[in-house]
CSV table of C-alpha atoms and ligand atoms in Angstrom, one decimal:
chain,number,residue,atom,x,y,z
A,1,MET,CA,-3.5,-2.7,6.4
A,2,PRO,CA,-2.1,-4.1,9.2
A,3,PHE,CA,0.2,-6.4,8.9
A,4,ASP,CA,0.9,-10.3,7.9
A,5,ALA,CA,2.9,-13.2,9.0
A,6,ASP,CA,5.7,-11.9,6.8
A,7,GLY,CA,5.7,-8.3,7.5
A,8,HIS,CA,2.9,-7.3,3.8
A,9,LEU,CA,0.4,-5.5,4.7
A,10,ILE,CA,-3.2,-6.5,5.2
A,11,ALA,CA,-6.2,-4.9,4.8
A,12,GLY,CA,-7.3,-3.1,7.8
A,13,THR,CA,-10.6,-2.3,9.9
A,14,ILE,CA,-12.0,1.6,8.0
A,15,SER,CA,-13.2,4.0,10.9
A,16,SER,CA,-16.7,6.0,10.1
A,17,ARG,CA,-16.8,9.1,8.3
A,18,LEU,CA,-15.4,12.2,10.2
A,19,ALA,CA,-18.1,15.3,10.4
A,20,VAL,CA,-17.3,18.3,8.6
A,21,PRO,CA,-17.8,21.7,10.2
A,22,THR,CA,-21.5,23.1,8.1
A,23,GLN,CA,-19.7,26.8,7.0
A,24,ILE,CA,-17.3,24.2,4.7
A,25,THR,CA,-18.6,24.3,1.0
A,26,LEU,CA,-18.1,21.4,0.4
A,27,PRO,CA,-16.8,20.3,-4.0
A,28,PRO,CA,-19.7,19.5,-6.6
A,29,TYR,CA,-18.5,15.9,-6.6
A,30,VAL,CA,-19.4,15.3,-3.1
A,31,GLY,CA,-21.9,12.5,-2.6
A,32,GLN,CA,-22.1,12.1,-6.0
A,33,PRO,CA,-20.2,8.8,-7.8
A,34,ALA,CA,-18.2,10.6,-10.2
A,35,PRO,CA,-17.5,14.7,-10.6
A,36,PRO,CA,-19.2,16.2,-12.5
A,37,PRO,CA,-16.7,17.1,-16.5
A,38,TYR,CA,-14.2,19.9,-16.4
A,39,THR,CA,-14.9,22.6,-19.0
A,40,GLY,CA,-12.4,24.6,-17.8
A,41,ASP,CA,-8.9,24.5,-19.0
A,42,ASN,CA,-5.6,24.9,-17.4
A,43,THR,CA,-3.9,27.7,-17.6
A,44,TYR,CA,-5.4,30.4,-14.4
A,45,SER,CA,-5.0,33.9,-13.4
A,46,GLU,CA,-2.7,35.3,-11.3
A,47,ALA,CA,-5.8,35.2,-8.9
A,48,GLU,CA,-7.4,32.2,-9.3
A,49,ILE,CA,-3.6,30.9,-9.0
A,50,GLU,CA,-3.1,32.9,-5.2
A,51,LYS,CA,-6.4,31.0,-4.4
A,52,ILE,CA,-4.5,27.0,-5.4
A,53,ARG,CA,-1.4,28.3,-3.4
A,54,ALA,CA,-3.6,28.9,-0.5
A,55,ALA,CA,-5.5,25.8,-0.6
A,56,GLY,CA,-1.6,24.6,-1.5
A,57,ARG,CA,-0.3,25.5,2.2
A,58,ILE,CA,-3.3,24.7,3.8
A,59,ALA,CA,-2.8,20.7,2.6
A,60,SER,CA,1.3,21.3,2.8
A,61,ARG,CA,0.6,22.5,6.6
A,62,ALA,CA,-1.9,19.3,7.2
A,63,ILE,CA,1.8,17.4,6.5
A,64,ASP,CA,3.7,18.2,8.7
A,65,ALA,CA,0.7,18.5,11.1
A,66,ALA,CA,0.7,14.3,10.2
A,67,GLY,CA,4.4,14.0,10.2
A,68,ALA,CA,5.3,15.5,13.5
A,69,ALA,CA,2.7,12.9,14.7
A,70,ILE,CA,4.5,9.9,12.9
A,71,ARG,CA,6.1,7.0,15.3
A,72,PRO,CA,6.0,3.5,16.8
A,73,GLY,CA,2.7,2.5,17.5
A,74,VAL,CA,0.3,5.7,16.1
A,75,THR,CA,-1.8,4.8,13.1
A,76,THR,CA,-2.7,5.4,9.8
A,77,ASP,CA,-6.4,6.4,11.5
A,78,GLU,CA,-4.8,8.7,14.0
A,79,LEU,CA,-3.2,11.1,10.9
A,80,ASP,CA,-6.0,11.0,9.1
A,81,ARG,CA,-7.0,12.4,12.2
A,82,ILE,CA,-4.8,15.1,12.7
A,83,VAL,CA,-5.5,15.9,8.5
A,84,HIS,CA,-9.1,16.1,9.2
A,85,ASP,CA,-8.5,18.5,11.2
A,86,TYR,CA,-6.0,20.5,10.2
A,87,VAL,CA,-8.1,20.5,6.8
A,88,THR,CA,-11.5,22.2,8.7
A,89,SER,CA,-10.3,24.1,11.4
A,90,HIS,CA,-8.5,26.6,8.3
A,91,GLY,CA,-11.7,26.6,6.8
A,92,ALA,CA,-10.7,24.3,3.6
A,93,TYR,CA,-12.7,20.9,2.9
A,94,PRO,CA,-9.9,17.2,2.3
A,95,SER,CA,-10.5,17.7,-1.3
A,96,THR,CA,-10.1,13.2,-0.9
A,97,LEU,CA,-13.6,12.5,1.5
A,98,GLY,CA,-16.1,11.3,-0.8
A,99,TYR,CA,-13.9,11.5,-3.6
A,100,ARG,CA,-15.0,9.2,-6.2
A,101,GLY,CA,-16.1,6.7,-3.0
A,102,TYR,CA,-13.6,7.7,-1.1
A,103,PRO,CA,-13.8,7.4,2.6
A,104,LYS,CA,-10.6,9.7,4.2
A,105,SER,CA,-9.5,13.0,4.3
A,106,CYS,CA,-6.2,11.8,2.7
A,107,CYS,CA,-4.1,9.4,1.2
A,108,THR,CA,-1.2,7.2,3.2
A,109,SER,CA,0.2,4.5,1.6
A,110,VAL,CA,3.0,2.6,4.1
A,111,ASN,CA,5.3,1.0,2.2
A,112,GLU,CA,4.3,-1.6,-0.7
A,113,VAL,CA,1.1,0.6,-0.8
A,114,ILE,CA,2.1,2.4,-3.8
A,115,CYS,CA,-1.0,5.2,-3.5
A,116,HIS,CA,-3.7,5.5,-2.4
A,117,GLY,CA,-3.8,4.0,1.1
A,118,ILE,CA,-6.8,4.4,3.9
A,119,PRO,CA,-6.0,4.7,6.4
A,120,ASP,CA,-7.4,2.2,9.3
A,121,ASP,CA,-6.0,1.1,12.0
A,122,THR,CA,-2.4,-0.3,10.8
A,123,ILE,CA,0.0,0.3,13.2
A,124,LEU,CA,2.5,1.9,12.1
A,125,ARG,CA,6.4,0.2,13.0
A,126,ASP,CA,9.5,1.4,13.0
A,127,GLY,CA,11.4,0.9,9.8
A,128,ASP,CA,7.7,1.3,8.0
A,129,LEU,CA,7.8,3.8,5.5
A,130,ILE,CA,4.2,5.8,5.2
A,131,ASN,CA,3.3,8.4,2.7
A,132,ILE,CA,1.0,10.8,2.8
A,133,ASP,CA,-1.1,13.0,0.4
A,134,VAL,CA,-3.4,15.4,0.7
A,135,THR,CA,-5.3,17.8,-0.8
A,136,ALA,CA,-7.3,20.6,0.3
A,137,TYR,CA,-10.2,22.5,-0.9
A,138,LEU,CA,-10.3,26.3,-0.6
A,139,ASP,CA,-13.1,29.5,-2.5
A,140,GLY,CA,-13.4,26.7,-4.8
A,141,PHE,CA,-9.8,25.8,-6.0
A,142,HIS,CA,-6.9,22.3,-4.5
A,143,GLY,CA,-4.2,22.1,-3.9
A,144,ASP,CA,-2.2,18.7,-3.6
A,145,LEU,CA,0.9,17.5,-2.6
A,146,ASN,CA,2.2,14.2,-0.7
A,147,ARG,CA,5.5,13.6,0.6
A,148,THR,CA,7.4,10.0,1.6
A,149,PHE,CA,8.1,10.0,5.7
A,150,ARG,CA,10.5,8.0,8.0
A,151,VAL,CA,9.1,5.5,10.7
A,152,GLY,CA,11.3,5.5,13.5
A,153,GLU,CA,14.9,4.1,11.8
A,154,VAL,CA,14.8,2.8,8.2
A,155,SER,CA,16.8,0.4,5.6
A,156,GLU,CA,19.4,2.5,3.8
A,157,GLU,CA,18.0,1.0,0.9
A,158,ALA,CA,14.5,2.5,2.2
A,159,ASN,CA,16.3,6.0,3.2
A,160,LEU,CA,18.0,6.5,-0.1
A,161,LEU,CA,14.7,4.9,-2.0
A,162,ILE,CA,13.3,8.2,-0.6
A,163,GLU,CA,16.0,10.1,-1.0
A,164,ARG,CA,16.1,9.5,-4.3
A,165,THR,CA,12.0,9.5,-5.5
A,166,GLU,CA,12.1,13.4,-3.8
A,167,GLU,CA,15.6,14.4,-5.9
A,168,ALA,CA,13.5,12.8,-8.6
A,169,LEU,CA,10.3,15.1,-8.1
A,170,ARG,CA,12.9,18.0,-8.0
A,171,ARG,CA,13.9,16.7,-11.4
A,172,GLY,CA,11.0,16.8,-13.0
A,173,ILE,CA,10.1,20.1,-11.5
A,174,LYS,CA,12.9,21.6,-13.2
A,175,ALA,CA,12.6,20.5,-16.1
A,176,VAL,CA,9.6,22.4,-16.7
A,177,ALA,CA,10.1,25.6,-19.0
A,178,PRO,CA,7.0,27.2,-21.6
A,179,GLY,CA,7.1,26.1,-24.8
A,180,ARG,CA,8.1,22.1,-24.1
A,181,GLU,CA,6.3,19.2,-24.1
A,182,VAL,CA,4.6,18.2,-20.5
A,183,ASN,CA,7.0,14.2,-21.6
A,184,VAL,CA,9.9,16.1,-20.8
A,185,ILE,CA,9.1,16.3,-17.3
A,186,GLY,CA,9.1,11.4,-17.3
A,187,ARG,CA,11.9,11.6,-19.8
A,188,VAL,CA,13.4,13.5,-16.6
A,189,ILE,CA,12.9,11.5,-13.5
A,190,GLU,CA,12.9,8.3,-15.6
A,191,THR,CA,16.4,8.7,-16.6
A,192,TYR,CA,16.8,8.9,-13.2
A,193,ALA,CA,14.5,6.8,-11.7
A,194,LYS,CA,16.9,4.5,-13.7
A,195,ARG,CA,20.6,5.2,-12.9
A,196,PHE,CA,19.3,2.6,-9.5
A,197,GLY,CA,18.0,0.5,-11.3
A,198,TYR,CA,14.4,1.6,-9.2
A,199,GLY,CA,11.0,0.6,-10.9
A,200,VAL,CA,9.0,4.2,-12.6
A,201,VAL,CA,5.1,3.4,-11.8
A,202,ARG,CA,3.1,4.7,-15.2
A,203,ASP,CA,-0.6,4.0,-14.5
A,204,PHE,CA,-0.5,6.6,-11.9
A,205,THR,CA,0.2,10.8,-13.1
A,206,GLY,CA,0.4,14.1,-12.0
A,207,HIS,CA,-2.3,15.6,-13.3
A,208,GLY,CA,-4.4,18.8,-13.6
A,209,VAL,CA,-5.8,20.8,-10.6
A,210,GLY,CA,-6.8,23.5,-9.6
A,211,GLY,CA,-10.4,24.0,-10.5
A,212,ALA,CA,-11.0,20.5,-10.0
A,213,PHE,CA,-8.7,18.0,-8.3
A,214,HIS,CA,-8.5,16.3,-11.7
A,215,THR,CA,-9.1,18.3,-14.9
A,216,GLY,CA,-7.8,15.5,-17.4
A,217,LEU,CA,-4.3,16.7,-18.1
A,218,ILE,CA,-2.1,14.2,-17.4
A,219,ILE,CA,1.8,13.9,-16.5
A,220,PRO,CA,3.9,11.3,-17.7
A,221,HIS,CA,6.6,10.5,-15.0
A,222,TYR,CA,8.5,8.0,-18.0
A,223,ASP,CA,9.8,9.2,-21.5
A,224,ALA,CA,6.4,8.7,-22.8
A,225,ALA,CA,7.6,10.9,-26.6
A,226,PRO,CA,5.9,11.2,-28.7
A,227,LEU,CA,2.3,10.5,-26.5
A,228,TYR,CA,1.3,13.8,-23.8
A,229,ASN,CA,2.8,16.4,-25.5
A,230,ASP,CA,1.3,19.3,-24.6
A,231,ILE,CA,2.9,22.2,-24.9
A,232,MET,CA,4.2,23.9,-21.3
A,233,LYS,CA,2.4,27.7,-20.9
A,234,PRO,CA,2.4,30.3,-18.7
A,235,GLY,CA,-0.4,30.1,-15.8
A,236,MET,CA,-0.1,26.5,-16.3
A,237,VAL,CA,-1.4,25.2,-13.4
A,238,PHE,CA,-0.9,20.4,-12.6
A,239,THR,CA,0.9,18.5,-10.2
A,240,ILE,CA,4.2,16.9,-10.4
A,241,GLU,CA,3.9,12.9,-8.1
A,242,PRO,CA,6.9,10.6,-8.9
A,243,MET,CA,6.4,7.0,-7.6
A,244,LEU,CA,9.2,5.1,-7.8
A,245,THR,CA,10.0,1.2,-7.1
A,246,LEU,CA,12.8,-1.3,-4.8
A,247,GLY,CA,11.5,-3.7,-7.9
A,248,THR,CA,8.7,-3.6,-10.4
A,249,HIS,CA,6.7,-0.8,-11.4
A,250,GLU,CA,4.4,-3.5,-12.2
A,251,TRP,CA,1.0,-3.4,-9.3
A,252,ASN,CA,-2.5,-4.9,-8.2
A,253,MET,CA,-5.2,-2.9,-6.3
A,254,TRP,CA,-6.8,-4.5,-3.3
A,255,ASP,CA,-10.2,-5.2,-3.5
A,256,ASP,CA,-11.3,-1.9,-2.2
A,257,ASN,CA,-10.7,-1.0,-5.2
A,258,TRP,CA,-8.2,1.7,-4.1
A,259,THR,CA,-5.1,0.2,-2.7
A,260,VAL,CA,-2.2,0.7,-5.0
A,261,VAL,CA,0.6,-2.7,-4.2
A,262,THR,CA,3.8,-3.1,-6.2
A,263,ARG,CA,2.8,-6.3,-8.0
A,264,ASP,CA,6.4,-7.5,-6.2
A,265,ARG,CA,5.7,-6.3,-2.3
A,266,SER,CA,9.1,-4.1,-3.3
A,267,LEU,CA,9.3,-0.8,-1.3
A,268,THR,CA,8.3,2.5,-3.3
A,269,ALA,CA,8.2,6.1,-2.6
A,270,GLN,CA,6.3,9.2,-3.6
A,271,PHE,CA,6.9,12.7,-3.3
A,272,GLU,CA,3.7,15.5,-5.1
A,273,HIS,CA,3.6,19.8,-4.8
A,274,THR,CA,1.4,21.4,-7.2
A,275,ILE,CA,3.6,24.0,-9.1
A,276,VAL,CA,2.4,26.4,-11.8
A,277,VAL,CA,4.4,27.2,-15.2
A,278,ARG,CA,6.6,30.3,-14.9
A,279,GLU,CA,8.4,31.5,-17.9
A,280,HIS,CA,11.4,31.2,-16.1
A,281,GLY,CA,10.4,27.6,-15.1
A,282,ALA,CA,8.4,26.2,-12.3
A,283,GLU,CA,7.1,27.9,-9.0
A,284,ILE,CA,5.9,25.3,-6.5
A,285,LEU,CA,2.6,26.6,-5.2
A,286,THR,CA,2.0,23.4,-2.1
A,287,THR,CA,4.6,25.2,0.1
A,288,SER,CA,4.0,25.8,4.4
A,289,ASP,CA,5.5,29.0,4.5
B,301,MF3,N1,-3.7,13.0,-3.9
B,301,MF3,C1,-3.6,12.0,-4.9
B,301,MF3,C2,-3.0,12.8,-6.4
B,301,MF3,O1,-2.6,12.9,-5.4
B,301,MF3,C3,-5.5,11.5,-5.1
B,301,MF3,C4,-5.7,10.5,-4.4
B,301,MF3,S1,-7.7,10.0,-5.3
B,301,MF3,C5,-8.1,9.4,-3.0
B,301,MF3,O2,-4.6,12.8,-7.3
B,301,MF3,F1,-9.7,9.1,-4.3
B,301,MF3,F2,-8.0,8.2,-3.7
B,301,MF3,F3,-8.1,9.8,-2.6
B,302,CO,CO1,-2.1,14.3,-7.5
B,303,CO,CO1,-1.6,14.0,-4.4
């Protein structure tokens, strides 16, 4: 996705598929059109939670490594290679690679791309925003997170959008408690985002994660009550990953069937963590420490 004369993104050229060392265990969906149906539930034993944390730590450190390489002039494909090499050299599989045919080891979503941007030969420019979303699969479990970065110096409105999107995630995480419906998370996020007139993306959501990349549990980022009334329970694991925009929450899909852009081409930001529900609130499983 290079840029057109108006500075908007257009699809770029995707490089050939990176190899995965043969000793790395592939998730079951690789080479399949879709993942097999997930039969487990969304609550995990302490041993399983430690495995999700181990996968999440590799994903987080891969984002640290790619984030350190962000500067004007770098391509999203170069960032993908850093993620791929980090994840595979730590014995894990980059979960997006071959997921429903997705061709790369992370998502790189620039400026008006809401989510699922495909790394390609796009050269980042001073003032761009870029989200890097990495999921790692290790010992049978996935950990999923993303962060939005600034390329060089960004506009004040872009800077605030990034800060407030991260704050929206923090507030969503703080709303987690056993006995509550999962729709409280989106209520808190939407209430905060609306203070600033931001668009709150509705059609892409948080999700159960762990024994599968997407387990079927949905975590909306808007106030969906009375829908999405699953009750949070200790040991439950899911992502929270709000996408906020400077304009509309409506979107268009590119012809690649992956890249989701704001319909009005307004800037958008996202932050994501995988969390486990504890007696006293959420614990984040996707940190670098
Ligand atoms: N990691 C993304 C999420 O947060 C999913 C990416 S799926 C892909 O759910 F196929 F687009 F990579
Ligand atoms: Co996710
Ligand atoms: Co993700």
